[in-house]
């Protein structure tokens, strides 16, 4: 029993030993392929991360790249794959540490492997700068013009070892040294341009690009704001330049179109004024062509001898005029007749001209006595208010010889139709001029010749200038007077072609009601629209101009007109003594209404 | 609960271990008492397990690189005849594999352990004329249900760490297979057992991979 148990125990121990030896003998490891690893078995897709570029240029940039890949399972979830398990290959050769280090130029196919799982393949091209050449090709339409739309298209080409490459990197285009952002170029400036492609430390040969002017024709013209271009610094010639393309279509002017005046570059647009008499030549240049030449003659308005006229103010009943006041009035009146008064500050007539007539206060009365206040004759009337006939009667009592003085009566309290008017008489002339009566030299005046200046107009020098204009033979620029206005006539109502005339009724109607009224604007019977500037117009007017034609008419009147203090009537020179005396009312005198001019509004 | 069984099993084992001096005179008295061990027997031991890939001959075999683990359970015999009887068992075990995957420069160590509840049935166990030493041989089958599992991976000699992605590879949690059992009993018990278990069901839908195990048990 003991023995058996012992034997049994020995057998049992031997059995255990046998198992131990058996197990130990089998201890040596056997390994499986990496693909069999369970986590990798889950990999459905191995994706190699793309590189920044498809082409790397050796000698210009870093060509080595660290490769990375990612693994995804069947539901596209990224799996954690140890870097060590991934192998990378370029053209079939394993890369050390996953670094792509191309030693030489060539095309490389790169992929990753995880065990036997192969990623997608990416292609990388390595170019050696030493073997590259940049060539600039371009597509330039024949006759490329600088219209800002037509364009040249540049196609830079890269040659590698003499072979044209495709799908490579893009060089930059430089025009006259400046980089442009695209491969096309359009401009509005004609000229010769230098184009070059640059990139990767390489430069192409320079290519010259000629961009032609889009204009076939440049046309220069001008418009005047006056009938004659006067060298008065007021007449204005507006110079216009037009460009036409080959189809005769007008095109916008390019920046390089320039205007020359007598060969000197001037700014454009130009409103040309000058006081230089003579020929002014204009030409425009641009688009490599030249316009027609425009010649404008600036005319001298003529120089007349100055006529100085003494003025006497017959101040009826009121006692407001002073020596200073008279001096100021006449100084301003003189400025008006010397083309130098512009109290409104408005634009002047392009034909504005100097009358060369000046006014001063009379110093000697008709009796030859020195006047206590020069130019002032205080008159006392028994009447305190005056109708037109009263003024006429009163004037005959204080009518100084008009060939020695300009008589200016100042009446207060004018009643009736003339209550808000000033007025004057036209002179008579010894030589014919349209619009004035003729008389023999030496004829006595048959009306109180002079200016009736409404007391209420005293502050309006322009009214006095207007009335003196009548005295010197000028008519209103429109057809009519204070009593009535005519519509457009066929004849020029003031016989002066350089003053437009208009329908005064239509103008006044245009001021009634409505908005957007332009008080100074006139529409001439000719259709021309202009600003009223003439002293011989009614309100509203800038009242700052006599025109050249009006000056001619007044100078005709000073040459041949009766009853005006001119050398024609005073061969001795104007300072007549009292002998010239007072003018008596003719026998059988019948009052004739004068030219009526209403008070400014 | 598993540990309770281990403690129970080991204390019984110590109490009844053959060659333990204190109990050498007691076997006779065992005949006369109906002990629980007459109906239900406890068994515990170690097992070597591995995975079997039918298409690869050179895989880590159960004997070449096993995963060592434990197993414990209860067994009961039925239909006892002189030369044959039947047996049913319920046990907890751990199956899996310890494997190495290599490619040049990379070595991955992978340890997969799945804890299972296993029902084994041996309908036919043949035995010889009863003697003091009673060998027997049995065949049968088993069903098992995975209770938990873990996959651990270590790369290039690093310490292994949890690898849930690999664990997800093993997406089949049930198993069944065949059992071949060799047992040697001293009188009626205790005894020792060597058992081979071959799984028939792949443990992954992604790959045909099956359990293999060699089990050494003490049975009381
Ligand atoms: Zn008038």
mmCIF file of C-alpha atoms in Angstrom, chain A residues 97-343:
data_model
loop_
_atom_site.group_PDB
_atom_site.id
_atom_site.type_symbol
_atom_site.label_atom_id
_atom_site.label_comp_id
_atom_site.label_asym_id
_atom_site.label_seq_id
_atom_site.Cartn_x
_atom_site.Cartn_y
_atom_site.Cartn_z
ATOM 1 C CA UNK A 97 12.481 57.557 -41.250
ATOM 2 C CA UNK A 98 9.768 58.482 -43.704
ATOM 3 C CA UNK A 99 11.797 61.376 -45.122
ATOM 4 C CA UNK A 100 11.638 61.906 -48.857
ATOM 5 C CA UNK A 101 15.099 63.124 -49.813
ATOM 6 C CA UNK A 102 15.302 63.241 -53.575
ATOM 7 C CA UNK A 103 18.924 63.413 -54.500
ATOM 8 C CA UNK A 104 18.334 64.192 -58.107
ATOM 9 C CA UNK A 105 15.929 65.480 -60.708
ATOM 10 C CA UNK A 106 13.149 63.152 -61.698
ATOM 11 C CA UNK A 107 9.595 62.007 -61.284
ATOM 12 C CA UNK A 108 8.873 60.197 -58.047
ATOM 13 C CA UNK A 109 5.991 57.972 -57.104
ATOM 14 C CA UNK A 110 5.544 57.890 -53.368
ATOM 15 C CA UNK A 111 3.417 55.584 -51.283
ATOM 16 C CA UNK A 112 3.164 54.209 -47.771
ATOM 17 C CA UNK A 113 2.741 50.663 -46.543
ATOM 18 C CA UNK A 114 1.311 49.229 -43.380
ATOM 19 C CA UNK A 115 2.325 45.620 -43.515
ATOM 20 C CA UNK A 116 0.980 44.568 -46.877
ATOM 21 C CA UNK A 117 -1.574 47.406 -46.978
ATOM 22 C CA UNK A 118 -0.505 49.934 -49.602
ATOM 23 C CA UNK A 119 -1.612 53.548 -49.618
ATOM 24 C CA UNK A 120 -2.521 55.633 -52.608
ATOM 25 C CA UNK A 121 0.388 56.892 -54.657
ATOM 26 C CA UNK A 122 1.308 60.513 -55.081
ATOM 27 C CA UNK A 123 3.520 61.869 -57.805
ATOM 28 C CA UNK A 124 6.161 64.473 -57.148
ATOM 29 C CA UNK A 125 8.403 65.983 -59.711
ATOM 30 C CA UNK A 126 11.838 67.291 -58.847
ATOM 31 C CA UNK A 127 13.325 69.756 -61.283
ATOM 32 C CA UNK A 128 16.828 71.060 -61.160
ATOM 33 C CA UNK A 129 16.995 74.811 -61.579
ATOM 34 C CA UNK A 130 20.255 74.390 -63.480
ATOM 35 C CA UNK A 131 18.405 72.513 -66.212
ATOM 36 C CA UNK A 132 15.449 74.911 -66.430
ATOM 37 C CA UNK A 133 14.782 77.762 -68.795
ATOM 38 C CA UNK A 134 11.996 80.350 -68.686
ATOM 39 C CA UNK A 135 10.538 81.431 -72.006
ATOM 40 C CA UNK A 136 7.856 84.109 -72.278
ATOM 41 C CA UNK A 137 5.299 83.472 -74.976
ATOM 42 C CA UNK A 138 2.438 85.837 -75.574
ATOM 43 C CA UNK A 139 -0.726 86.166 -77.582
ATOM 44 C CA UNK A 140 -0.987 89.708 -78.817
ATOM 45 C CA UNK A 141 -3.878 90.545 -81.136
ATOM 46 C CA UNK A 142 -2.652 92.372 -84.208
ATOM 47 C CA UNK A 143 -2.838 96.106 -83.702
ATOM 48 C CA UNK A 144 -3.401 95.895 -79.952
ATOM 49 C CA UNK A 145 -4.774 99.221 -78.873
ATOM 50 C CA UNK A 146 -4.769 101.058 -75.561
ATOM 51 C CA UNK A 147 -8.497 101.076 -75.016
ATOM 52 C CA UNK A 148 -8.352 99.491 -71.574
ATOM 53 C CA UNK A 149 -10.183 96.417 -72.859
ATOM 54 C CA UNK A 150 -8.084 94.817 -75.573
ATOM 55 C CA UNK A 151 -5.499 92.660 -73.933
ATOM 56 C CA UNK A 152 -2.307 90.792 -74.427
ATOM 57 C CA UNK A 153 -2.220 87.300 -72.922
ATOM 58 C CA UNK A 154 1.106 86.035 -71.619
ATOM 59 C CA UNK A 155 2.036 82.381 -71.489
ATOM 60 C CA UNK A 156 5.276 81.784 -69.700
ATOM 61 C CA UNK A 157 6.782 78.397 -70.520
ATOM 62 C CA UNK A 158 9.223 76.341 -68.505
ATOM 63 C CA UNK A 159 11.652 74.108 -70.340
ATOM 64 C CA UNK A 160 13.427 71.343 -68.483
ATOM 65 C CA UNK A 161 16.447 70.005 -70.313
ATOM 66 C CA UNK A 162 15.028 71.593 -73.432
ATOM 67 C CA UNK A 163 11.621 69.954 -73.138
ATOM 68 C CA UNK A 164 8.478 71.973 -72.522
ATOM 69 C CA UNK A 165 6.970 71.125 -69.143
ATOM 70 C CA UNK A 166 3.326 71.116 -68.181
ATOM 71 C CA UNK A 167 1.421 71.521 -64.934
ATOM 72 C CA UNK A 168 4.415 73.132 -63.312
ATOM 73 C CA UNK A 169 4.511 76.187 -61.073
ATOM 74 C CA UNK A 170 3.673 79.591 -62.571
ATOM 75 C CA UNK A 171 6.226 82.338 -62.933
ATOM 76 C CA UNK A 172 5.222 85.973 -62.405
ATOM 77 C CA UNK A 173 4.818 88.485 -65.219
ATOM 78 C CA UNK A 174 6.568 91.839 -64.957
ATOM 79 C CA UNK A 175 5.740 94.829 -67.148
ATOM 80 C CA UNK A 176 8.270 97.615 -67.142
ATOM 81 C CA UNK A 177 9.643 96.070 -63.964
ATOM 82 C CA UNK A 178 6.331 95.937 -62.125
ATOM 83 C CA UNK A 179 4.647 92.679 -61.288
ATOM 84 C CA UNK A 180 1.119 92.238 -62.628
ATOM 85 C CA UNK A 181 -1.365 90.047 -60.861
ATOM 86 C CA UNK A 182 -2.644 88.136 -63.854
ATOM 87 C CA UNK A 183 -1.347 86.834 -67.128
ATOM 88 C CA UNK A 184 -3.258 89.403 -69.139
ATOM 89 C CA UNK A 185 -2.557 93.062 -69.673
ATOM 90 C CA UNK A 186 -4.806 95.861 -70.877
ATOM 91 C CA UNK A 187 -4.086 99.553 -70.627
ATOM 92 C CA UNK A 188 -5.345 102.920 -71.744
ATOM 93 C CA UNK A 189 -1.859 104.236 -72.259
ATOM 94 C CA UNK A 190 -0.345 103.591 -75.626
ATOM 95 C CA UNK A 191 3.354 102.886 -75.804
ATOM 96 C CA UNK A 192 6.115 100.360 -75.828
ATOM 97 C CA UNK A 193 6.204 98.014 -72.850
ATOM 98 C CA UNK A 194 8.908 95.656 -71.700
ATOM 99 C CA UNK A 195 7.547 92.306 -70.531
ATOM 100 C CA UNK A 196 9.423 89.604 -68.676
ATOM 101 C CA UNK A 197 8.620 86.408 -66.805
ATOM 102 C CA UNK A 198 10.412 85.757 -63.529
ATOM 103 C CA UNK A 199 10.329 82.972 -61.008
ATOM 104 C CA UNK A 200 12.366 80.397 -59.090
ATOM 105 C CA UNK A 201 15.379 82.658 -59.431
ATOM 106 C CA UNK A 202 15.086 82.504 -63.218
ATOM 107 C CA UNK A 203 14.244 85.238 -65.678
ATOM 108 C CA UNK A 204 12.992 85.004 -69.218
ATOM 109 C CA UNK A 205 14.256 87.142 -72.029
ATOM 110 C CA UNK A 206 12.539 90.496 -72.233
ATOM 111 C CA UNK A 207 9.787 90.865 -74.802
ATOM 112 C CA UNK A 208 8.754 94.221 -76.204
ATOM 113 C CA UNK A 209 5.030 94.854 -76.445
ATOM 114 C CA UNK A 210 3.728 97.697 -78.527
ATOM 115 C CA UNK A 211 0.299 99.003 -77.640
ATOM 116 C CA UNK A 212 -1.069 101.354 -80.217
ATOM 117 C CA UNK A 213 -3.191 104.383 -79.806
ATOM 118 C CA UNK A 214 -6.845 103.445 -80.156
ATOM 119 C CA UNK A 215 -7.642 106.822 -81.679
ATOM 120 C CA UNK A 216 -7.467 107.433 -85.360
ATOM 121 C CA UNK A 217 -8.394 111.058 -85.194
ATOM 122 C CA UNK A 218 -8.194 113.860 -82.663
ATOM 123 C CA UNK A 219 -10.476 116.804 -83.317
ATOM 124 C CA UNK A 220 -10.004 120.160 -81.677
ATOM 125 C CA UNK A 221 -12.765 122.771 -81.647
ATOM 126 C CA UNK A 222 -13.907 125.698 -79.582
ATOM 127 C CA UNK A 223 -16.935 127.760 -78.647
ATOM 128 C CA UNK A 224 -16.979 131.447 -77.708
ATOM 129 C CA UNK A 225 -19.146 133.199 -75.167
ATOM 130 C CA UNK A 226 -18.935 136.354 -77.266
ATOM 131 C CA UNK A 227 -19.538 137.281 -80.873
ATOM 132 C CA UNK A 228 -15.914 138.253 -81.239
ATOM 133 C CA UNK A 229 -13.046 136.854 -79.252
ATOM 134 C CA UNK A 230 -11.813 140.012 -77.597
ATOM 135 C CA UNK A 231 -8.456 140.369 -75.935
ATOM 136 C CA UNK A 232 -10.253 141.686 -72.856
ATOM 137 C CA UNK A 233 -9.731 138.807 -70.431
ATOM 138 C CA UNK A 234 -13.496 138.412 -70.481
ATOM 139 C CA UNK A 235 -14.211 136.779 -73.812
ATOM 140 C CA UNK A 236 -13.943 133.061 -73.258
ATOM 141 C CA UNK A 237 -13.053 130.342 -75.737
ATOM 142 C CA UNK A 238 -13.969 126.869 -74.493
ATOM 143 C CA UNK A 239 -11.572 124.440 -76.096
ATOM 144 C CA UNK A 240 -12.904 120.970 -76.846
ATOM 145 C CA UNK A 241 -10.991 117.838 -77.794
ATOM 146 C CA UNK A 242 -12.707 114.798 -79.262
ATOM 147 C CA UNK A 243 -11.110 111.477 -80.105
ATOM 148 C CA UNK A 244 -12.450 109.020 -82.654
ATOM 149 C CA UNK A 245 -11.433 105.448 -83.184
ATOM 150 C CA UNK A 246 -10.888 103.690 -86.460
ATOM 151 C CA UNK A 247 -14.646 103.229 -86.800
ATOM 152 C CA UNK A 248 -15.177 106.930 -86.283
ATOM 153 C CA UNK A 249 -16.822 106.263 -82.945
ATOM 154 C CA UNK A 250 -16.146 108.854 -80.292
ATOM 155 C CA UNK A 251 -14.032 107.443 -77.478
ATOM 156 C CA UNK A 252 -13.062 108.715 -74.052
ATOM 157 C CA UNK A 253 -9.886 110.706 -73.968
ATOM 158 C CA UNK A 254 -6.972 108.868 -72.470
ATOM 159 C CA UNK A 255 -4.787 110.421 -69.825
ATOM 160 C CA UNK A 256 -1.994 111.089 -72.238
ATOM 161 C CA UNK A 257 -3.945 113.500 -74.422
ATOM 162 C CA UNK A 258 -2.429 116.935 -73.957
ATOM 163 C CA UNK A 259 -3.379 120.414 -75.084
ATOM 164 C CA UNK A 260 -0.833 122.927 -76.282
ATOM 165 C CA UNK A 261 -1.294 126.682 -76.576
ATOM 166 C CA UNK A 262 1.284 128.305 -78.829
ATOM 167 C CA UNK A 263 3.434 125.206 -78.284
ATOM 168 C CA UNK A 264 3.195 125.310 -74.502
ATOM 169 C CA UNK A 265 1.434 122.565 -72.557
ATOM 170 C CA UNK A 266 -1.706 123.861 -70.853
ATOM 171 C CA UNK A 267 -4.247 122.217 -68.624
ATOM 172 C CA UNK A 268 -7.308 120.630 -70.204
ATOM 173 C CA UNK A 269 -10.283 121.211 -70.035
ATOM 174 C CA UNK A 270 -9.601 124.844 -70.834
ATOM 175 C CA UNK A 271 -11.703 127.997 -70.878
ATOM 176 C CA UNK A 272 -9.308 130.361 -72.563
ATOM 177 C CA UNK A 273 -9.234 134.085 -71.811
ATOM 178 C CA UNK A 274 -6.530 136.526 -72.673
ATOM 179 C CA UNK A 275 -5.653 140.156 -72.966
ATOM 180 C CA UNK A 276 -2.995 139.412 -75.539
ATOM 181 C CA UNK A 277 -4.113 140.642 -78.927
ATOM 182 C CA UNK A 278 -3.366 138.399 -81.843
ATOM 183 C CA UNK A 279 -3.347 134.786 -82.936
ATOM 184 C CA UNK A 280 -3.604 132.007 -80.413
ATOM 185 C CA UNK A 281 -2.871 128.540 -81.762
ATOM 186 C CA UNK A 282 -4.098 125.370 -80.103
ATOM 187 C CA UNK A 283 -3.299 121.777 -80.862
ATOM 188 C CA UNK A 284 -3.978 118.550 -79.011
ATOM 189 C CA UNK A 285 -1.571 115.624 -78.940
ATOM 190 C CA UNK A 286 -2.107 112.095 -77.731
ATOM 191 C CA UNK A 287 -2.424 108.514 -78.909
ATOM 192 C CA UNK A 288 0.716 109.377 -80.848
ATOM 193 C CA UNK A 289 -1.293 111.555 -83.163
ATOM 194 C CA UNK A 290 -1.964 115.241 -83.394
ATOM 195 C CA UNK A 291 -5.230 117.082 -83.766
ATOM 196 C CA UNK A 292 -6.107 119.772 -86.235
ATOM 197 C CA UNK A 293 -4.755 123.163 -85.275
ATOM 198 C CA UNK A 294 -7.218 125.732 -84.036
ATOM 199 C CA UNK A 295 -6.357 129.404 -84.364
ATOM 200 C CA UNK A 296 -8.271 132.003 -82.394
ATOM 201 C CA UNK A 297 -7.662 135.663 -82.991
ATOM 202 C CA UNK A 298 -8.012 137.795 -79.918
ATOM 203 C CA UNK A 299 -9.176 141.168 -81.147
ATOM 204 C CA UNK A 300 -8.351 144.507 -79.709
ATOM 205 C CA UNK A 301 -11.548 146.253 -78.676
ATOM 206 C CA UNK A 302 -10.161 149.556 -79.869
ATOM 207 C CA UNK A 303 -8.884 152.495 -77.956
ATOM 208 C CA UNK A 304 -10.889 155.673 -78.097
ATOM 209 C CA UNK A 305 -9.909 159.034 -76.762
ATOM 210 C CA UNK A 306 -11.449 159.542 -73.377
ATOM 211 C CA UNK A 307 -14.407 161.882 -73.241
ATOM 212 C CA UNK A 308 -14.997 163.464 -69.850
ATOM 213 C CA UNK A 309 -18.508 164.703 -69.257
ATOM 214 C CA UNK A 310 -19.535 167.139 -66.515
ATOM 215 C CA UNK A 311 -22.679 166.150 -64.672
ATOM 216 C CA UNK A 312 -25.129 168.322 -62.773
ATOM 217 C CA UNK A 313 -27.684 166.822 -60.393
ATOM 218 C CA UNK A 314 -30.842 168.912 -60.104
ATOM 219 C CA UNK A 315 -31.998 167.753 -56.686
ATOM 220 C CA UNK A 316 -35.625 168.764 -56.507
ATOM 221 C CA UNK A 317 -36.879 169.627 -53.020
ATOM 222 C CA UNK A 318 -34.740 167.104 -51.126
ATOM 223 C CA UNK A 319 -31.397 168.132 -49.668
ATOM 224 C CA UNK A 320 -29.550 164.858 -49.382
ATOM 225 C CA UNK A 321 -26.805 165.005 -51.961
ATOM 226 C CA UNK A 322 -23.365 166.038 -50.765
ATOM 227 C CA UNK A 323 -20.113 166.676 -52.541
ATOM 228 C CA UNK A 324 -18.820 163.295 -51.369
ATOM 229 C CA UNK A 325 -22.024 161.539 -52.404
ATOM 230 C CA UNK A 326 -21.850 163.053 -55.871
ATOM 231 C CA UNK A 327 -18.193 162.172 -56.210
ATOM 232 C CA UNK A 328 -18.947 158.543 -55.296
ATOM 233 C CA UNK A 329 -21.872 158.294 -57.699
ATOM 234 C CA UNK A 330 -19.846 159.660 -60.585
ATOM 235 C CA UNK A 331 -16.781 157.595 -59.737
ATOM 236 C CA UNK A 332 -18.917 154.463 -59.954
ATOM 237 C CA UNK A 333 -20.620 155.701 -63.115
ATOM 238 C CA UNK A 334 -17.195 156.192 -64.643
ATOM 239 C CA UNK A 335 -16.195 152.642 -63.639
ATOM 240 C CA UNK A 336 -19.319 151.374 -65.385
ATOM 241 C CA UNK A 337 -18.323 153.166 -68.589
ATOM 242 C CA UNK A 338 -14.715 152.002 -68.273
ATOM 243 C CA UNK A 339 -15.818 148.336 -68.101
ATOM 244 C CA UNK A 340 -14.712 148.121 -64.496
ATOM 245 C CA UNK A 341 -17.882 148.018 -62.406
ATOM 246 C CA UNK A 342 -19.394 144.734 -61.275
ATOM 247 C CA UNK A 343 -21.278 145.283 -58.053
#
